[in-house]
PDB file of C-alpha atoms in Angstrom:
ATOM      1  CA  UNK A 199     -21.427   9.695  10.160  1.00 46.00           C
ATOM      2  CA  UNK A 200     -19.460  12.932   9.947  1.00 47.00           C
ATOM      3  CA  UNK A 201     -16.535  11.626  11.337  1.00 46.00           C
ATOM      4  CA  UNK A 202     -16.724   8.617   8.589  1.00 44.00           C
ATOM      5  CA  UNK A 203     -16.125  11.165   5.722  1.00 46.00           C
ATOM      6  CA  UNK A 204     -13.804  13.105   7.809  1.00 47.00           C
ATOM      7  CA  UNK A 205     -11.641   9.716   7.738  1.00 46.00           C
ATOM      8  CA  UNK A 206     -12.327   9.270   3.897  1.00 48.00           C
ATOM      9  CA  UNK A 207     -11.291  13.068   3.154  1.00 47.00           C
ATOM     10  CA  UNK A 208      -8.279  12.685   5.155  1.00 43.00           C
ATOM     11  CA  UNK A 209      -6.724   9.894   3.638  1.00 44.00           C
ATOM     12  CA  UNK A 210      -7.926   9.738  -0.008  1.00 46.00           C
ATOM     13  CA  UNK A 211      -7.256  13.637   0.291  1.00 42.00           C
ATOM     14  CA  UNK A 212      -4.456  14.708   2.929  1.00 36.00           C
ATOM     15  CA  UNK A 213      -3.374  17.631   0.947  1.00 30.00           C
ATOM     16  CA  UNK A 214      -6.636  18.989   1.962  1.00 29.00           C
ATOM     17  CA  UNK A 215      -5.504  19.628   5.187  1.00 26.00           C
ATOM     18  CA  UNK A 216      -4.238  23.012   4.134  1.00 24.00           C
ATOM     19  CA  UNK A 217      -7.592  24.160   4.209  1.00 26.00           C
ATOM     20  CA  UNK A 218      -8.176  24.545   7.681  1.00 23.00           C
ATOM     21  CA  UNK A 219     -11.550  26.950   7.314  1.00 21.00           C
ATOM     22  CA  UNK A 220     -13.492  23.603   6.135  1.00 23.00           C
ATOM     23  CA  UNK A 221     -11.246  20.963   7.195  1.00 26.00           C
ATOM     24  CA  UNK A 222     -10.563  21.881  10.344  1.00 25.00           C
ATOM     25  CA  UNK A 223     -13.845  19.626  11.828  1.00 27.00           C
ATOM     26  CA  UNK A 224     -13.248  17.310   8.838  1.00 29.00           C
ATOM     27  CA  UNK A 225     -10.434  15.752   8.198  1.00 32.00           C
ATOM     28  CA  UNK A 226      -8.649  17.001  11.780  1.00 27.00           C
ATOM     29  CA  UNK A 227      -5.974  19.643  10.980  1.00 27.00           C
ATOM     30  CA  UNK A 228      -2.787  18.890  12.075  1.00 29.00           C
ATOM     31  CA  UNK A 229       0.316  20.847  12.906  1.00 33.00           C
ATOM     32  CA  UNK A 230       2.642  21.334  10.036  1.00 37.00           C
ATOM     33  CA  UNK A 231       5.662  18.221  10.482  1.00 39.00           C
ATOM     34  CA  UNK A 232       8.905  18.361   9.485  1.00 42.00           C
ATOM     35  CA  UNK A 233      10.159  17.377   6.161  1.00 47.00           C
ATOM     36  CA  UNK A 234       9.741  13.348   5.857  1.00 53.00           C
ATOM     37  CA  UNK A 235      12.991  11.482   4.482  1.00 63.00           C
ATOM     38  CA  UNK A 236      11.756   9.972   0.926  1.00 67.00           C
ATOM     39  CA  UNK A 237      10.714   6.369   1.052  1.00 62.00           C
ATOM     40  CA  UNK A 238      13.694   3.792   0.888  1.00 59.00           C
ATOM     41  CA  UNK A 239      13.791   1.601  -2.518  1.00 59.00           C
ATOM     42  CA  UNK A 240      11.520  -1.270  -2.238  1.00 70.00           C
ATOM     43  CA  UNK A 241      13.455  -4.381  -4.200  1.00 81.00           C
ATOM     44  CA  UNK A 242      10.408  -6.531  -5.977  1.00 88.00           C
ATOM     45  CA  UNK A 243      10.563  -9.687  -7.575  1.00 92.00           C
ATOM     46  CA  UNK A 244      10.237 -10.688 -11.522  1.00 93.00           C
ATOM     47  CA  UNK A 245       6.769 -11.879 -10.464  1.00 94.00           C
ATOM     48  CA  UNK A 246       6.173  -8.938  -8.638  1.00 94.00           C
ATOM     49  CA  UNK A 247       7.190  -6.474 -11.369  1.00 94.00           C
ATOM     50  CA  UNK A 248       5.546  -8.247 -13.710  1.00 95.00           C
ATOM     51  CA  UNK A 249       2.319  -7.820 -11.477  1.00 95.00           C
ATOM     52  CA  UNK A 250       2.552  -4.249 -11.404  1.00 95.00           C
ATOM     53  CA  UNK A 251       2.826  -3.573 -15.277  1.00 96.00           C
ATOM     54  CA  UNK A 252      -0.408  -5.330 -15.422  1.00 96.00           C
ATOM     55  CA  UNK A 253      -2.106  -3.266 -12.981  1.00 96.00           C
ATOM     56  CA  UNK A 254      -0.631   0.117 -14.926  1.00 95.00           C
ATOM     57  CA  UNK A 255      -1.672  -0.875 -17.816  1.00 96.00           C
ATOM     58  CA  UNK A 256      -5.426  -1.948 -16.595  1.00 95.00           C
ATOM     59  CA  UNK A 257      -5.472   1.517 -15.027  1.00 95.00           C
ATOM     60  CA  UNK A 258      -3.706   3.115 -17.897  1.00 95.00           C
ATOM     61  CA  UNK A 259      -6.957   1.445 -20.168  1.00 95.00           C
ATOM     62  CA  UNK A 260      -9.604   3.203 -18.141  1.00 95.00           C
ATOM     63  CA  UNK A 261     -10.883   6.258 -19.535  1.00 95.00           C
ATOM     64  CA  UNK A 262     -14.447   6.438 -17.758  1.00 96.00           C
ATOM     65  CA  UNK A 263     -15.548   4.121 -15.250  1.00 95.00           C
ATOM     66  CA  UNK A 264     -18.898   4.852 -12.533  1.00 96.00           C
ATOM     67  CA  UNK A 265     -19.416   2.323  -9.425  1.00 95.00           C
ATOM     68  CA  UNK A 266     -22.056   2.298  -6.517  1.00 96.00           C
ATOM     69  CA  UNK A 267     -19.514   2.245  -3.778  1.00 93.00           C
ATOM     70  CA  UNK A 268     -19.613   0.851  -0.119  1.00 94.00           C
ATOM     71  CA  UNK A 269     -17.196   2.658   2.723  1.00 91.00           C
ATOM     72  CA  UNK A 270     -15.854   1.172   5.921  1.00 91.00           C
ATOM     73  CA  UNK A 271     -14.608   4.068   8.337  1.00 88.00           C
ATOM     74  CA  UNK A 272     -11.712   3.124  10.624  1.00 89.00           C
ATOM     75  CA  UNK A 273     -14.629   2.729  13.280  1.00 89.00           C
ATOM     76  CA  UNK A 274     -16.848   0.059  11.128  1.00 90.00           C
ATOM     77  CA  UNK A 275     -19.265   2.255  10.702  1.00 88.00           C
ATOM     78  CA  UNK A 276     -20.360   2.331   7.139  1.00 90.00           C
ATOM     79  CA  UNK A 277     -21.498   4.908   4.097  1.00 90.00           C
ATOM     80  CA  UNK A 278     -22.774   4.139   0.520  1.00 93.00           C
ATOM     81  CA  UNK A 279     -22.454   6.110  -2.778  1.00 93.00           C
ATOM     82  CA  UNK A 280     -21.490   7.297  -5.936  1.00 95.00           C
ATOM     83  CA  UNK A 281     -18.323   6.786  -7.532  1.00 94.00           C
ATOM     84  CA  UNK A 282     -17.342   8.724 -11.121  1.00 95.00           C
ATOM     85  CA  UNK A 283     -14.355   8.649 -12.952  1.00 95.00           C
ATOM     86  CA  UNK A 284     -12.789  10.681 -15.938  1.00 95.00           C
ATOM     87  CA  UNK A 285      -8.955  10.386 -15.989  1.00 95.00           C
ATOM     88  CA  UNK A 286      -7.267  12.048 -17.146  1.00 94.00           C
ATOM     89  CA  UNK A 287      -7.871  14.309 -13.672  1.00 94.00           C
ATOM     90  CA  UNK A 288     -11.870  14.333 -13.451  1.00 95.00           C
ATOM     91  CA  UNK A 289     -13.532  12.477 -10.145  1.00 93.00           C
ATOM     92  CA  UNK A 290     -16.427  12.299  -8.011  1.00 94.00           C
ATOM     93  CA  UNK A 291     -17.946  11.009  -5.339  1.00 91.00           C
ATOM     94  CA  UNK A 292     -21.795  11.709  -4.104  1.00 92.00           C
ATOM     95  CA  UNK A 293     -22.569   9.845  -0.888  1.00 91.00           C
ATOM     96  CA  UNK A 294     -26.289   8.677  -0.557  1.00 92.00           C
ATOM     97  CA  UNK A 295     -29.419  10.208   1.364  1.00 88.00           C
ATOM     98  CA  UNK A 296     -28.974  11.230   3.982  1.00 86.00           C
ATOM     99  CA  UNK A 297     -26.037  12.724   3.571  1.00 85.00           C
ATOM    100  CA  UNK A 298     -25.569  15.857   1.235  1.00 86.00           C
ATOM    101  CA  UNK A 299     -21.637  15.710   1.005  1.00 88.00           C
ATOM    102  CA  UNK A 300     -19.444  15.176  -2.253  1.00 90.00           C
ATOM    103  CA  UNK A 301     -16.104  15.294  -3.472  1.00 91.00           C
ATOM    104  CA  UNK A 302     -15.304  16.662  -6.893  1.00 93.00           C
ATOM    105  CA  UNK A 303     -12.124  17.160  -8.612  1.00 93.00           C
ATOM    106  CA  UNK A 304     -12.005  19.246 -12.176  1.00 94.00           C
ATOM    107  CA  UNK A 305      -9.046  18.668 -13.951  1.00 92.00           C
ATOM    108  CA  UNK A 306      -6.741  20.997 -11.221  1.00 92.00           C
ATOM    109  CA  UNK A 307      -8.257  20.959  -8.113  1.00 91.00           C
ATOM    110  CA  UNK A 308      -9.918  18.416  -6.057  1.00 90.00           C
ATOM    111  CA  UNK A 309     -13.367  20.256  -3.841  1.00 91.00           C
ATOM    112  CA  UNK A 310     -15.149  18.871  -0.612  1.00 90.00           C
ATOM    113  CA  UNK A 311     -18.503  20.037  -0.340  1.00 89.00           C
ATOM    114  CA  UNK A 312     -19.473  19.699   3.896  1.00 87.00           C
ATOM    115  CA  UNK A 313     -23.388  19.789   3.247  1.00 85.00           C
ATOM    116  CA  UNK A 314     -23.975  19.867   6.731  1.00 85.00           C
ATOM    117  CA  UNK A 315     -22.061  23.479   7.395  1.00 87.00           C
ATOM    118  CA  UNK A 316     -22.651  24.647   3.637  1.00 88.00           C
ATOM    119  CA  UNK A 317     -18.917  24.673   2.970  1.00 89.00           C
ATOM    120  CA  UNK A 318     -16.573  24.152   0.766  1.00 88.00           C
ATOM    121  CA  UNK A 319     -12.889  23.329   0.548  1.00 89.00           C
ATOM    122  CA  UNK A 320     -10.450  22.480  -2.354  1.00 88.00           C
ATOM    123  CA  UNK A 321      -6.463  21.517  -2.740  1.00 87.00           C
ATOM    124  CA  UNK A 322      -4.768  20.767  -5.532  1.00 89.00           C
ATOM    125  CA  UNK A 323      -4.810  17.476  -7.260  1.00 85.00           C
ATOM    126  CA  UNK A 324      -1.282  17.712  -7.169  1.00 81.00           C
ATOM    127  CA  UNK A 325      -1.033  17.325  -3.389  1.00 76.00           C
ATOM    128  CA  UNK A 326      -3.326  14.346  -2.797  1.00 75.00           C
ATOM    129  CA  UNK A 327      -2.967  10.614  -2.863  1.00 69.00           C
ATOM    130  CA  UNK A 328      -5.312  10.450  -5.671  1.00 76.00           C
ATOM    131  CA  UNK A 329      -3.133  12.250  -8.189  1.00 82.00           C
ATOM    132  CA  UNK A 330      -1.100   9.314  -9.589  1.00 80.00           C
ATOM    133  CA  UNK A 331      -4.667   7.797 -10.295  1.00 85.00           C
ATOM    134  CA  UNK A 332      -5.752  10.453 -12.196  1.00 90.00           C
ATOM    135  CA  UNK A 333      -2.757  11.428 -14.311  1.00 91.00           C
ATOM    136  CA  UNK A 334      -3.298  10.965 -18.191  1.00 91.00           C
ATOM    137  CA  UNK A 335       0.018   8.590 -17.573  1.00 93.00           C
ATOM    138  CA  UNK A 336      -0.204   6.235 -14.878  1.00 92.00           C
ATOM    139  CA  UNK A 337       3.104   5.239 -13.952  1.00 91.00           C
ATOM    140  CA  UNK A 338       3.966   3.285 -10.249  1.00 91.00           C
ATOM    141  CA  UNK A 339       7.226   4.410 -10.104  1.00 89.00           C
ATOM    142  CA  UNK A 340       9.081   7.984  -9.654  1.00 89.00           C
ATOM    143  CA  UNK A 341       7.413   9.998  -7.436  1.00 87.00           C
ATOM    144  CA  UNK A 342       5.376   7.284  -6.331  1.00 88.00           C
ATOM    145  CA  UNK A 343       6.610   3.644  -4.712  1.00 91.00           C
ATOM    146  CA  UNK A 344       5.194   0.278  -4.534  1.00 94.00           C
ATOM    147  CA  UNK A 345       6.102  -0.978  -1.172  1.00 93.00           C
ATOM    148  CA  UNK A 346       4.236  -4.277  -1.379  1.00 94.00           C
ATOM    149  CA  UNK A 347       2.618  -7.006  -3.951  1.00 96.00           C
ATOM    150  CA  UNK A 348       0.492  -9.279  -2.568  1.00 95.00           C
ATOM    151  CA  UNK A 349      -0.952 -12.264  -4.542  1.00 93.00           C
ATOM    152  CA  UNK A 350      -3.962 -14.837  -2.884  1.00 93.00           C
ATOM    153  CA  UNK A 351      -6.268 -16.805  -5.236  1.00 93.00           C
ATOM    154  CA  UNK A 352      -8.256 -14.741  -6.986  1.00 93.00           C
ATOM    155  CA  UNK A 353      -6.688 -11.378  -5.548  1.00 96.00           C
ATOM    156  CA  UNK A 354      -4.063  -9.138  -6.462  1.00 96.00           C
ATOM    157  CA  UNK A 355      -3.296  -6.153  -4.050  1.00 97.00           C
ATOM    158  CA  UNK A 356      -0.662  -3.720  -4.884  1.00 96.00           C
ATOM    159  CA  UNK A 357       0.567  -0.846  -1.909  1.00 94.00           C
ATOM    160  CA  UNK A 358       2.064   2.724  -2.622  1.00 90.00           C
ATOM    161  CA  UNK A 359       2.953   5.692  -1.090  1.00 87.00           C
ATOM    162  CA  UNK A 360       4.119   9.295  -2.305  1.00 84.00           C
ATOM    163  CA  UNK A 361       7.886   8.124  -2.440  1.00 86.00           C
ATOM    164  CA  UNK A 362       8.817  11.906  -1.347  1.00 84.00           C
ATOM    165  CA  UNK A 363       6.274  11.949   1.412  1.00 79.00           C
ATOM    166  CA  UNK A 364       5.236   8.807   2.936  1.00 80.00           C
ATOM    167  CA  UNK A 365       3.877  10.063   5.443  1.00 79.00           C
ATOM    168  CA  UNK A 366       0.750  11.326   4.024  1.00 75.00           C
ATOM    169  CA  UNK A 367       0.154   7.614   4.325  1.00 82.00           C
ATOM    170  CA  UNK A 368       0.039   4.376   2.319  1.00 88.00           C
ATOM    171  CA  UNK A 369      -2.899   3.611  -0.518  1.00 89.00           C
ATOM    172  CA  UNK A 370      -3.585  -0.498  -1.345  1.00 93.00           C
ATOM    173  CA  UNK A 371      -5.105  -1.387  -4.522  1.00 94.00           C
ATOM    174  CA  UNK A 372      -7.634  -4.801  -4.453  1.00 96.00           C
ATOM    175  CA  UNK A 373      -7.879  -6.090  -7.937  1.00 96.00           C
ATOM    176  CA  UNK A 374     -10.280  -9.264  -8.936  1.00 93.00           C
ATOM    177  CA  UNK A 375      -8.012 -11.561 -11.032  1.00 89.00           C
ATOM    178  CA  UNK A 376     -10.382 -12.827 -13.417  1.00 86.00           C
ATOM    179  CA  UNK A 377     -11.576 -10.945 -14.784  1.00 90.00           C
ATOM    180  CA  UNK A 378      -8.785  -8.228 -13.820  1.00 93.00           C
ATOM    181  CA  UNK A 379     -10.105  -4.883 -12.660  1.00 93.00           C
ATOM    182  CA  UNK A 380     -10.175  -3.139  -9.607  1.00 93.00           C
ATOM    183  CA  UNK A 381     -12.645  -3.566  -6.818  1.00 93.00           C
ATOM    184  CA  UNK A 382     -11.836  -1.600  -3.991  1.00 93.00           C
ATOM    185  CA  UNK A 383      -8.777   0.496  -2.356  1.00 91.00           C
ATOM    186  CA  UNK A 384      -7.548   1.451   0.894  1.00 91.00           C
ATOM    187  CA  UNK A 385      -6.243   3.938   2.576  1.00 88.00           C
ATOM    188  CA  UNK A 386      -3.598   3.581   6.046  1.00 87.00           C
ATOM    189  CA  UNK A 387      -3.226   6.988   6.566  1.00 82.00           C
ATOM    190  CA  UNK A 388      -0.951   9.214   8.508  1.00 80.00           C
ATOM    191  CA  UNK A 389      -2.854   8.587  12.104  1.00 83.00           C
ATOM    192  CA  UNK A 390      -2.716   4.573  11.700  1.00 87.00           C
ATOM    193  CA  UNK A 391      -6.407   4.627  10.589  1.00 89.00           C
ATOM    194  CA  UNK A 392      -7.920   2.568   7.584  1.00 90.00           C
ATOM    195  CA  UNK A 393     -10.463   3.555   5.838  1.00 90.00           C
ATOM    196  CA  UNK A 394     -11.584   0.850   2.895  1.00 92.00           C
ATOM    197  CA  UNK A 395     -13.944   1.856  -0.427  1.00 92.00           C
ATOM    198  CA  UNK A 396     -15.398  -1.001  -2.311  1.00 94.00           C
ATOM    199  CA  UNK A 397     -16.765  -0.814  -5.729  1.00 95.00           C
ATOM    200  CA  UNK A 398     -19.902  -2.578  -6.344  1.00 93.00           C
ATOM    201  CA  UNK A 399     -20.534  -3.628  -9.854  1.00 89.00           C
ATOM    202  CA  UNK A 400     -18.253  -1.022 -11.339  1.00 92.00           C
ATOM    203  CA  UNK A 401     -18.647  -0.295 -15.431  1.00 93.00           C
ATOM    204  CA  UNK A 402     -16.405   0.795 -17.889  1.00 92.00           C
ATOM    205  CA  UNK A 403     -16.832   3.306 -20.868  1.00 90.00           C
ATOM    206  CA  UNK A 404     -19.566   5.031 -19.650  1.00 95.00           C
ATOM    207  CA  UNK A 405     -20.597   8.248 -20.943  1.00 95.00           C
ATOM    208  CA  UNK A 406     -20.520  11.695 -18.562  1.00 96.00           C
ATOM    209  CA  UNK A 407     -21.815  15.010 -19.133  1.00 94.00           C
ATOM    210  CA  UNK A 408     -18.589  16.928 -18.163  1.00 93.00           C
ATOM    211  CA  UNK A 409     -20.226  19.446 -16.138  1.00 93.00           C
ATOM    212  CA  UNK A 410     -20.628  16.765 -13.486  1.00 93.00           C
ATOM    213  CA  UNK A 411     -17.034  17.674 -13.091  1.00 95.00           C
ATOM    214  CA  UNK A 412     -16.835  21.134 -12.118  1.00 94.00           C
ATOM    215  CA  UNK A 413     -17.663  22.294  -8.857  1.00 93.00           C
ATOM    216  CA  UNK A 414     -21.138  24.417  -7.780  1.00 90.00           C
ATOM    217  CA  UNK A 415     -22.583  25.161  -4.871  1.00 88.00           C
ATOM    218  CA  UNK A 416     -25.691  23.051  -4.503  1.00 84.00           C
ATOM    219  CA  UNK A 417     -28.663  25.507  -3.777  1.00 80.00           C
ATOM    220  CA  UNK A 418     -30.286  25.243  -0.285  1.00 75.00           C
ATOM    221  CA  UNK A 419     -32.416  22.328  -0.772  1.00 62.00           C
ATOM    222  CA  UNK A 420     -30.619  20.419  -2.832  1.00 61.00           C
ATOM    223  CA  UNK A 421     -28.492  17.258  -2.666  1.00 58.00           C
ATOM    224  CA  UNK A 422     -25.562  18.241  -4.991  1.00 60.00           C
ATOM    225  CA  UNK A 423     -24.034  20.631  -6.961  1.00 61.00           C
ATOM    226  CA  UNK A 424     -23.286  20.731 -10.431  1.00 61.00           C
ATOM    227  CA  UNK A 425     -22.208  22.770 -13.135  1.00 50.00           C
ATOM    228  CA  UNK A 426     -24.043  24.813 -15.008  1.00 42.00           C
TER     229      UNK A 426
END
């Protein structure tokens, strides 16, 4: 199960892998590669343009939004938990029993807690596939690139990449069409692995306590930390 949320931490957060005291047994640290030549211009149809200002401004309408979640690993093998969202910048995720890990970002940084080793790691937003998704403007264009639309009954996906680096690897959003919200997302990372997160009866507008946000070391004995 380890090597599940090693998977998940390297591709939702690659960036991470400048932390090589935690991440070095989690998400695999590689050698530093050479610069990667920026994406190439991806030309999209009226229909396809037309698909992606609906999905930014669906995710542009989210302010607060908590799911159960259910993740595949590249190897099938499967973890459930806890997913929290605050954009602008606040996330979390809390897997279930019996695993004691979480992932926590606070505005600036984004933190993996290893429960196992009692560790913990953090990069900055900035430097992870999850940024764009957590920026107070939500824009699929610039810095980052749709590469592909894809449109079945009932299901809109829409893929991007860092259009500067797209080689961290490639992040598809699955949206339900009606109604229209977002269901689950995954994540082709740099190896050629997948690793898929689907939300399970996710709700809008929910209320936090923003200390839920902020990192803390969970005392021995305890599941997760949070902030005082």
């Amino acid at each position: 199960m380890k090597t599940v949320l090693r998977r998940l931490s390297r591709s939702l957060f690659p960036g991470a892998l400048l932390c090589a005291a935690l991440l070095a047994p989690l998400p695999v640290v590689l050698a530093p590669s050479a610069v990667a030549a920026p994406a190439a211009p991806v030309s999209l149809s009226a229909q396809d343009q037309a698909v992606v200002a609906k999905v930014e401004e669906y995710l542009n309408g989210i302010t607060t939004l908590q799911s159960k979640f259910l993740q595949v690993a590249p190897n099938g093998r499967q973890a459930t938990g806890t997913f929290y969202l605050w954009r602008p910048g606040r996330m979390r995720l809390e897997y279930d029993r019996p695993l004691k890990d979480f992932i926590v970002a606070d505005g600036s940084f984004v933190f993996y807690w290893d429960g196992e080793m009692r560790q913990q790691s953090s990069a900055p937003i900035g430097s992870t596939l999850a940024d764009f998704i957590l920026r107070k403007n939500i824009r699929l264009s610039g810095d980052v690139t749709v590469t592909e639309v894809f449109q079945a009954p009932g299901v809109i996906e829409v893929s991007l990449l860092e259009t500067k680096d797209p080689g961290k690897g490639t992040l598809t959003l699955v949206f339900e069409d009606r109604p229209f919200q977002l269901r689950k997302w995954r994540v082709l990372d740099a190896q050629g692995m997948t690793t898929e997160v689907a939300l399970l009866n996710p709700r809008t507008d929910v209320t936090f306590d923003r200390e839920m946000f902020y990192f803390k070391e969970p005392a021995r004995g305890s599941d997760f930390g949070r902030g005082n």
